[in-house]
Amino acid sequence: MTTEHPVPDPTPLLVRGLRLFPLPPGEKVAAAGWQHTLLVGDIDTVAAAWPEGANIGVGCRASGIVGIDLDRHIEGGVNAGADGVARFAHVCRRWGQPRPVTLEVATPNAGRHLYFRVPRRLTVASVSGGTSPLGPGIDIRGPGLRLGGYLAGPGSVIGDRAYTIETDTPIALLPGWLAALIGRRTR
């Protein structure tokens, strides 16, 4: 028996003003040079040009966003046992802040992607592999200085599991306390 998933649809993210590019069907790893494949134009034009079955990549720099990627590394690897969801809750408590409310996407492995708009004159680099200033299990997909990172967007399907919108709310501005932890002010 196969599990049916809807075909990835970029429209809900285009409506939010995000800049997208196609990821290979069933994949979350972009090909080299993906920054040059961002689809531009009005929503109808981009939706019509979207390759059939392609997963959805969200370009952080082009979209003016940072993605806080809360991973759950249950098995193996360097980050085995790291729970980014629990770690982020700890970071919020440590700084005396509520968990920010913003667009939140559930990932296929029970993790979360939190989307934030980046304030002007703030540089946020992409960091992964357990070296983020927020701790193990939390990767940062930032706009960076030149090319920026990306996120696999909601609607993308990996194996038989989909990325889904968990909290459907406008993308919030990155809170100041969080910006101070992961960003660097520029002039």
Coordinates of N, CA and C in Angstrom, one line a residue:
M1 N 0.8 -1.2 0.0 CA 0.0 0.0 0.0 C 0.9 1.2 0.0
T2 N 0.6 2.2 -0.9 CA 1.4 3.4 -0.9 C 0.7 4.6 -0.3
T3 N 1.4 5.4 0.3 CA 0.8 6.6 1.0 C 0.8 7.7 -0.1
E4 N -0.4 8.3 -0.3 CA -0.6 9.4 -1.2 C -0.3 10.7 -0.6
H5 N 0.6 11.5 -1.2 CA 0.8 12.9 -0.7 C 0.4 13.8 -1.8
P6 N -0.1 15.0 -1.5 CA -0.3 16.0 -2.6 C 1.0 16.3 -3.3
V7 N 0.8 16.7 -4.5 CA 2.0 17.2 -5.3 C 2.5 18.5 -4.7
P8 N 3.8 18.6 -4.4 CA 4.3 19.9 -3.8 C 3.7 21.1 -4.6
D9 N 3.1 22.0 -3.9 CA 2.5 23.2 -4.5 C 3.2 24.5 -3.9
P10 N 3.9 25.2 -4.8 CA 4.7 26.4 -4.3 C 3.8 27.6 -3.9
T11 N 2.5 27.6 -4.4 CA 1.7 28.8 -4.3 C 1.6 29.3 -2.9
P12 N 1.3 28.5 -1.8 CA 1.2 29.1 -0.5 C 2.4 29.9 0.0
L13 N 3.6 29.5 -0.5 CA 4.8 30.2 -0.1 C 5.0 31.4 -1.0
L14 N 4.7 31.3 -2.2 CA 4.8 32.5 -3.1 C 3.9 33.6 -2.6
V15 N 2.7 33.3 -2.1 CA 1.8 34.3 -1.6 C 2.4 35.0 -0.4
R16 N 3.3 34.3 0.3 CA 3.9 35.0 1.5 C 5.2 35.8 1.0
G17 N 5.4 35.8 -0.3 CA 6.5 36.7 -0.8 C 7.9 36.0 -0.7
L18 N 7.9 34.6 -0.6 CA 9.1 33.9 -0.5 C 9.6 33.6 -1.9
R19 N 11.0 33.6 -2.1 CA 11.6 33.2 -3.3 C 12.0 31.8 -3.3
L20 N 11.5 31.1 -4.3 CA 11.6 29.6 -4.4 C 12.4 29.1 -5.5
F21 N 12.9 27.9 -5.4 CA 13.5 27.1 -6.5 C 13.2 25.7 -6.3
P22 N 13.2 24.9 -7.5 CA 12.8 23.5 -7.4 C 13.9 22.7 -6.9
L23 N 13.6 21.8 -5.9 CA 14.5 20.7 -5.5 C 14.1 19.5 -6.2
P24 N 15.0 18.5 -6.4 CA 14.7 17.3 -7.1 C 13.5 16.6 -6.4
P25 N 12.6 15.9 -7.1 CA 11.5 15.2 -6.5 C 12.1 14.2 -5.5
G26 N 11.5 14.2 -4.3 CA 11.8 13.3 -3.2 C 13.1 13.7 -2.5
E27 N 13.7 14.8 -2.8 CA 15.0 15.2 -2.2 C 14.9 16.5 -1.4
K28 N 15.9 16.7 -0.5 CA 16.0 18.0 0.2 C 17.3 18.6 0.0
V29 N 18.2 18.0 -0.8 CA 19.5 18.5 -1.1 C 19.5 19.1 -2.4
A30 N 19.9 20.4 -2.5 CA 19.9 21.2 -3.7 C 21.1 20.8 -4.6
A31 N 21.0 21.0 -5.9 CA 22.1 20.8 -6.8 C 23.0 22.0 -6.6
A32 N 24.3 21.9 -6.9 CA 25.2 23.0 -6.9 C 24.7 24.1 -7.8
G33 N 24.8 25.3 -7.4 CA 24.4 26.5 -8.2 C 22.9 26.8 -8.0
W34 N 22.2 26.2 -7.0 CA 20.8 26.4 -6.9 C 20.4 27.8 -6.8
Q35 N 21.3 28.7 -6.3 CA 20.9 30.1 -6.2 C 20.6 30.7 -7.6
H36 N 21.0 30.1 -8.6 CA 20.8 30.6 -10.0 C 19.5 30.1 -10.6
T37 N 18.8 29.2 -9.8 CA 17.6 28.6 -10.3 C 16.3 29.2 -9.6
L38 N 16.5 30.3 -8.9 CA 15.3 30.9 -8.2 C 14.3 31.3 -9.3
L39 N 13.1 30.9 -9.2 CA 12.1 31.3 -10.2 C 11.5 32.7 -9.8
V40 N 11.5 33.6 -10.7 CA 11.0 34.9 -10.5 C 9.8 35.2 -11.4
G41 N 9.0 36.2 -11.0 CA 7.8 36.6 -11.7 C 6.6 36.6 -10.8
D42 N 5.5 36.8 -11.4 CA 4.3 36.9 -10.5 C 3.9 35.4 -10.1
I43 N 3.0 35.3 -9.2 CA 2.6 34.0 -8.6 C 2.2 33.0 -9.7
D44 N 1.3 33.5 -10.6 CA 0.8 32.6 -11.6 C 1.9 32.1 -12.5
T45 N 2.8 33.0 -12.9 CA 3.9 32.6 -13.8 C 4.8 31.6 -13.1
V46 N 5.2 31.8 -11.9 CA 6.1 30.9 -11.2 C 5.4 29.5 -11.0
A47 N 4.1 29.6 -10.5 CA 3.4 28.3 -10.3 C 3.2 27.5 -11.6
A48 N 3.0 28.2 -12.7 CA 2.8 27.5 -14.0 C 4.2 26.9 -14.4
A49 N 5.3 27.5 -14.1 CA 6.6 27.1 -14.5 C 7.2 26.0 -13.6
W50 N 6.5 25.7 -12.5 CA 7.1 24.8 -11.5 C 7.1 23.4 -12.1
P51 N 8.3 22.8 -12.0 CA 8.5 21.4 -12.5 C 7.6 20.4 -11.8
E52 N 6.9 19.6 -12.5 CA 6.0 18.6 -11.9 C 6.7 17.7 -10.9
G53 N 6.1 17.6 -9.7 CA 6.7 16.7 -8.7 C 7.9 17.3 -7.9
A54 N 8.4 18.4 -8.4 CA 9.6 19.0 -7.7 C 9.3 19.4 -6.3
N55 N 10.2 19.1 -5.4 CA 10.1 19.6 -4.0 C 10.4 21.1 -4.0
I56 N 10.2 21.7 -2.9 CA 10.3 23.2 -2.8 C 11.4 23.7 -2.0
G57 N 12.3 24.4 -2.6 CA 13.4 25.1 -1.9 C 13.1 26.5 -1.7
V58 N 13.4 27.0 -0.5 CA 13.1 28.4 -0.1 C 14.5 29.1 0.1
G59 N 14.8 30.0 -0.8 CA 16.1 30.7 -0.7 C 16.0 31.8 0.4
C60 N 16.9 31.6 1.4 CA 16.8 32.5 2.5 C 17.3 34.0 2.2
R61 N 18.4 34.1 1.4 CA 18.8 35.5 1.1 C 17.8 36.2 0.2
A62 N 17.4 35.5 -0.8 CA 16.4 36.1 -1.8 C 15.1 36.5 -1.1
S63 N 14.7 35.7 -0.1 CA 13.5 35.9 0.6 C 13.6 36.8 1.8
G64 N 14.8 37.2 2.2 CA 15.0 38.0 3.4 C 14.6 37.4 4.7
I65 N 14.8 36.1 4.8 CA 14.5 35.3 6.0 C 15.7 34.6 6.5
V66 N 15.5 34.1 7.8 CA 16.4 33.2 8.4 C 15.5 32.0 8.9
G67 N 16.0 30.8 8.7 CA 15.2 29.6 9.2 C 16.0 29.0 10.4
I68 N 15.3 28.9 11.4 CA 15.8 28.2 12.6 C 15.3 26.7 12.5
D69 N 16.3 25.8 12.2 CA 16.0 24.4 11.9 C 16.2 23.6 13.2
L70 N 15.1 23.2 13.8 CA 15.1 22.4 15.0 C 15.1 20.9 14.7
D71 N 16.2 20.3 14.6 CA 16.3 18.9 14.3 C 16.1 18.0 15.5
R72 N 15.7 16.8 15.2 CA 15.6 15.7 16.2 C 16.5 14.6 15.7
H73 N 17.7 14.5 16.2 CA 18.6 13.4 15.8 C 18.5 12.2 16.8
I74 N 17.5 11.4 16.5 CA 17.2 10.2 17.3 C 18.3 9.2 17.2
E75 N 18.7 8.9 16.0 CA 19.7 7.8 15.7 C 21.0 8.3 15.2
G76 N 22.1 7.5 15.4 CA 23.4 7.7 14.8 C 23.9 9.1 14.5
G77 N 25.1 9.1 14.0 CA 25.7 10.4 13.5 C 26.3 11.2 14.7
V78 N 27.0 12.3 14.3 CA 27.7 13.2 15.2 C 26.7 13.8 16.2
N79 N 25.5 14.0 15.8 CA 24.5 14.7 16.7 C 23.5 13.7 17.3
A80 N 23.8 12.5 17.4 CA 22.9 11.5 18.0 C 22.4 11.9 19.3
G81 N 21.1 11.9 19.4 CA 20.4 12.2 20.7 C 20.1 13.7 20.8
A82 N 20.6 14.5 20.0 CA 20.3 16.0 20.0 C 18.9 16.2 19.7
D83 N 18.2 17.0 20.5 CA 16.8 17.3 20.3 C 16.7 18.8 20.2
G84 N 16.7 19.4 18.9 CA 16.6 20.8 18.7 C 15.4 21.5 19.2
V85 N 14.2 20.7 19.2 CA 13.0 21.3 19.7 C 13.1 21.5 21.2
A86 N 13.6 20.5 21.9 CA 13.7 20.7 23.4 C 14.8 21.8 23.7
R87 N 15.9 21.8 22.9 CA 17.0 22.7 23.1 C 16.5 24.1 22.9
F88 N 15.7 24.4 21.9 CA 15.2 25.7 21.6 C 14.3 26.2 22.8
A89 N 13.5 25.3 23.3 CA 12.6 25.6 24.5 C 13.5 26.0 25.6
H90 N 14.6 25.3 25.8 CA 15.6 25.7 26.9 C 16.2 27.1 26.6
V91 N 16.6 27.4 25.4 CA 17.2 28.7 25.0 C 16.2 29.8 25.4
C92 N 14.9 29.6 25.0 CA 13.9 30.6 25.3 C 13.7 30.8 26.8
R93 N 13.7 29.7 27.6 CA 13.6 29.8 29.0 C 14.8 30.6 29.6
R94 N 16.0 30.2 29.1 CA 17.2 30.8 29.6 C 17.2 32.3 29.4
W95 N 16.7 32.8 28.3 CA 16.7 34.2 28.0 C 15.4 34.9 28.5
G96 N 14.5 34.1 29.2 CA 13.3 34.7 29.8 C 12.3 35.1 28.7
Q97 N 12.3 34.4 27.6 CA 11.4 34.8 26.4 C 10.5 33.7 26.1
P98 N 9.3 34.1 25.7 CA 8.3 33.1 25.2 C 8.8 32.5 23.8
R99 N 8.4 31.3 23.5 CA 8.7 30.8 22.2 C 8.1 31.7 21.1
P100 N 8.8 32.3 20.2 CA 8.3 33.2 19.2 C 7.2 32.5 18.3
V101 N 6.2 33.3 18.0 CA 5.1 32.8 17.1 C 5.4 33.3 15.7
T102 N 5.6 32.4 14.8 CA 5.9 32.7 13.4 C 5.5 31.5 12.6
L103 N 5.7 31.6 11.3 CA 5.4 30.5 10.4 C 6.3 29.3 10.9
E104 N 5.6 28.2 11.2 CA 6.4 27.0 11.7 C 6.0 25.8 10.8
V105 N 7.0 25.1 10.3 CA 6.8 24.0 9.5 C 7.3 22.7 10.2
A106 N 6.5 21.7 10.2 CA 6.9 20.4 10.8 C 7.7 19.6 9.7
T107 N 8.8 19.1 10.1 CA 9.7 18.3 9.1 C 9.3 16.9 9.2
P108 N 9.8 16.1 8.2 CA 9.4 14.7 8.2 C 9.9 13.9 9.4
N109 N 11.0 14.3 10.1 CA 11.5 13.6 11.3 C 11.2 14.2 12.6
A110 N 10.0 14.9 12.7 CA 9.4 15.4 13.9 C 10.2 16.7 14.4
G111 N 11.0 17.3 13.5 CA 11.6 18.6 13.8 C 10.7 19.7 13.4
R112 N 11.3 20.9 13.4 CA 10.5 22.1 13.0 C 11.5 23.1 12.3
H113 N 10.9 23.9 11.4 CA 11.5 25.0 10.8 C 10.8 26.2 11.2
L114 N 11.4 27.2 11.9 CA 10.8 28.5 12.2 C 11.3 29.5 11.3
Y115 N 10.4 30.2 10.6 CA 10.8 31.2 9.6 C 10.7 32.6 10.3
F116 N 11.7 33.4 10.1 CA 11.7 34.8 10.6 C 12.2 35.8 9.5
R117 N 11.6 37.0 9.4 CA 12.1 38.0 8.6 C 13.4 38.6 9.3
V118 N 14.4 38.9 8.5 CA 15.7 39.4 9.0 C 15.6 40.9 9.1
P119 N 15.9 41.5 10.2 CA 16.0 43.0 10.3 C 17.1 43.6 9.4
R120 N 16.8 44.8 9.0 CA 17.9 45.5 8.1 C 19.2 45.6 8.9
R121 N 20.2 45.5 8.2 CA 21.6 45.7 8.7 C 22.0 44.6 9.7
L122 N 21.4 43.4 9.6 CA 21.7 42.2 10.4 C 22.2 41.1 9.4
T123 N 23.4 40.6 9.7 CA 23.9 39.5 8.9 C 23.7 38.2 9.7
V124 N 23.1 37.2 9.2 CA 22.9 35.9 9.8 C 23.5 34.9 8.9
A125 N 24.6 34.2 9.3 CA 25.2 33.2 8.5 C 24.5 31.8 8.7
S126 N 24.6 30.9 7.8 CA 24.1 29.6 7.9 C 25.2 28.8 8.7
V127 N 24.7 28.0 9.7 CA 25.5 27.2 10.6 C 24.8 25.9 10.8
S128 N 25.5 24.8 10.7 CA 24.9 23.5 10.9 C 26.0 22.5 11.5
G129 N 25.5 21.3 11.8 CA 26.4 20.3 12.3 C 26.7 20.4 13.8
G130 N 25.8 21.0 14.5 CA 26.0 21.1 16.0 C 26.9 22.2 16.4
T131 N 27.2 23.2 15.5 CA 28.1 24.3 15.9 C 27.3 25.6 16.0
S132 N 26.0 25.6 16.0 CA 25.2 26.8 16.1 C 25.3 27.4 17.5
P133 N 25.3 28.7 17.6 CA 25.3 29.3 18.9 C 24.1 29.0 19.8
L134 N 23.1 28.4 19.2 CA 21.9 28.0 19.9 C 22.0 26.6 20.5
G135 N 23.0 25.9 20.1 CA 23.3 24.6 20.7 C 23.0 23.4 19.7
P136 N 23.3 22.2 20.2 CA 23.2 21.0 19.4 C 21.8 20.8 18.9
G137 N 21.6 20.3 17.7 CA 20.3 20.0 17.2 C 19.6 21.2 16.6
I138 N 20.3 22.4 16.6 CA 19.7 23.6 16.0 C 20.6 24.1 14.9
D139 N 20.1 24.1 13.7 CA 20.9 24.6 12.6 C 20.3 26.0 12.2
I140 N 21.1 26.8 11.6 CA 20.6 28.2 11.2 C 20.8 28.3 9.7
R141 N 19.7 28.6 9.0 CA 19.7 28.8 7.6 C 19.5 30.2 7.3
G142 N 20.6 31.0 7.2 CA 20.6 32.4 7.1 C 20.8 32.9 5.7
P143 N 20.5 34.2 5.5 CA 20.8 34.9 4.3 C 22.3 35.1 4.0
G144 N 23.1 35.1 5.0 CA 24.5 35.3 4.9 C 24.9 36.6 4.2
L145 N 26.1 36.6 3.7 CA 26.7 37.8 3.1 C 26.6 37.8 1.6
R146 N 26.7 36.6 1.0 CA 26.7 36.5 -0.5 C 25.5 35.6 -1.0
L147 N 25.6 34.3 -0.7 CA 24.6 33.4 -1.4 C 23.5 33.0 -0.5
G148 N 23.8 32.7 0.8 CA 22.7 32.4 1.8 C 22.4 30.9 1.7
G149 N 21.6 30.5 2.7 CA 21.2 29.1 2.8 C 19.8 28.9 2.3
Y150 N 19.3 27.7 2.5 CA 17.9 27.4 2.0 C 17.3 26.4 3.0
L151 N 16.0 26.3 2.9 CA 15.2 25.4 3.6 C 14.4 24.6 2.6
A152 N 14.1 23.3 2.9 CA 13.1 22.5 2.2 C 11.8 23.0 2.7
G153 N 10.9 23.5 1.7 CA 9.7 24.1 2.1 C 8.5 23.2 2.3
P154 N 7.5 23.7 3.0 CA 6.3 22.8 3.2 C 5.7 22.4 1.8
G155 N 5.2 21.2 1.8 CA 4.7 20.5 0.6 C 5.8 19.6 0.1
S156 N 7.0 19.8 0.4 CA 8.1 18.8 0.0 C 7.9 17.5 0.6
V157 N 8.2 16.4 -0.1 CA 8.0 15.1 0.4 C 9.4 14.3 0.3
I158 N 9.7 13.7 1.5 CA 11.0 12.9 1.6 C 10.5 11.5 2.0
G159 N 10.8 10.5 1.2 CA 10.3 9.2 1.5 C 8.8 9.2 1.4
D160 N 8.2 8.8 2.4 CA 6.7 8.9 2.4 C 6.2 9.9 3.4
R161 N 7.1 10.9 3.8 CA 6.7 11.9 4.8 C 6.9 13.3 4.2
A162 N 5.9 14.2 4.5 CA 5.9 15.5 4.0 C 6.2 16.6 5.0
Y163 N 6.8 17.7 4.5 CA 6.9 18.9 5.3 C 5.6 19.6 5.3
T164 N 5.1 19.9 6.5 CA 3.7 20.5 6.6 C 3.7 21.8 7.4
I165 N 2.8 22.7 7.1 CA 2.7 23.9 7.9 C 2.0 23.5 9.2
E166 N 2.8 23.8 10.3 CA 2.3 23.5 11.7 C 1.6 24.7 12.3
T167 N 2.2 25.9 12.2 CA 1.6 27.1 12.6 C 1.5 28.1 11.4
D168 N 0.3 28.3 11.0 CA 0.0 29.1 9.8 C -0.3 30.5 10.2
T169 N 0.8 31.3 10.3 CA 0.7 32.7 10.7 C 1.7 33.4 9.9
P170 N 1.6 34.7 9.8 CA 2.6 35.5 9.1 C 4.0 35.3 9.6
I171 N 5.0 35.5 8.8 CA 6.4 35.4 9.2 C 6.8 36.6 10.0
A172 N 7.2 36.3 11.3 CA 7.5 37.4 12.2 C 8.9 37.9 12.0
L173 N 9.1 39.1 12.4 CA 10.5 39.7 12.5 C 11.3 38.9 13.5
L174 N 12.5 38.6 13.2 CA 13.4 37.9 14.2 C 13.5 38.8 15.4
P175 N 13.1 38.2 16.6 CA 13.1 38.9 17.8 C 14.5 39.4 18.2
G176 N 14.6 40.6 18.8 CA 15.9 41.2 19.1 C 16.8 40.3 19.9
W177 N 16.3 39.6 20.9 CA 17.1 38.7 21.8 C 17.7 37.6 20.9
L178 N 17.0 37.0 20.0 CA 17.4 35.9 19.1 C 18.4 36.5 18.1
A179 N 18.2 37.7 17.6 CA 19.1 38.3 16.6 C 20.5 38.5 17.3
A180 N 20.5 38.9 18.6 CA 21.7 39.1 19.3 C 22.5 37.8 19.5
L181 N 21.8 36.7 19.5 CA 22.5 35.4 19.6 C 23.0 34.9 18.3
I182 N 22.4 35.1 17.2 CA 22.8 34.4 16.0 C 23.2 35.4 14.9
G183 N 23.1 36.7 15.1 CA 23.4 37.7 14.0 C 24.5 38.6 14.4
R184 N 24.9 39.3 13.4 CA 26.0 40.3 13.5 C 25.5 41.6 12.8
R185 N 25.5 42.7 13.5 CA 25.0 44.0 13.0 C 26.1 44.5 12.0
T186 N 25.5 45.0 10.9 CA 26.4 45.6 9.8 C 26.0 47.1 9.7
R187 N 26.8 47.9 9.1 CA 26.5 49.3 8.9 C 25.8 49.6 7.6

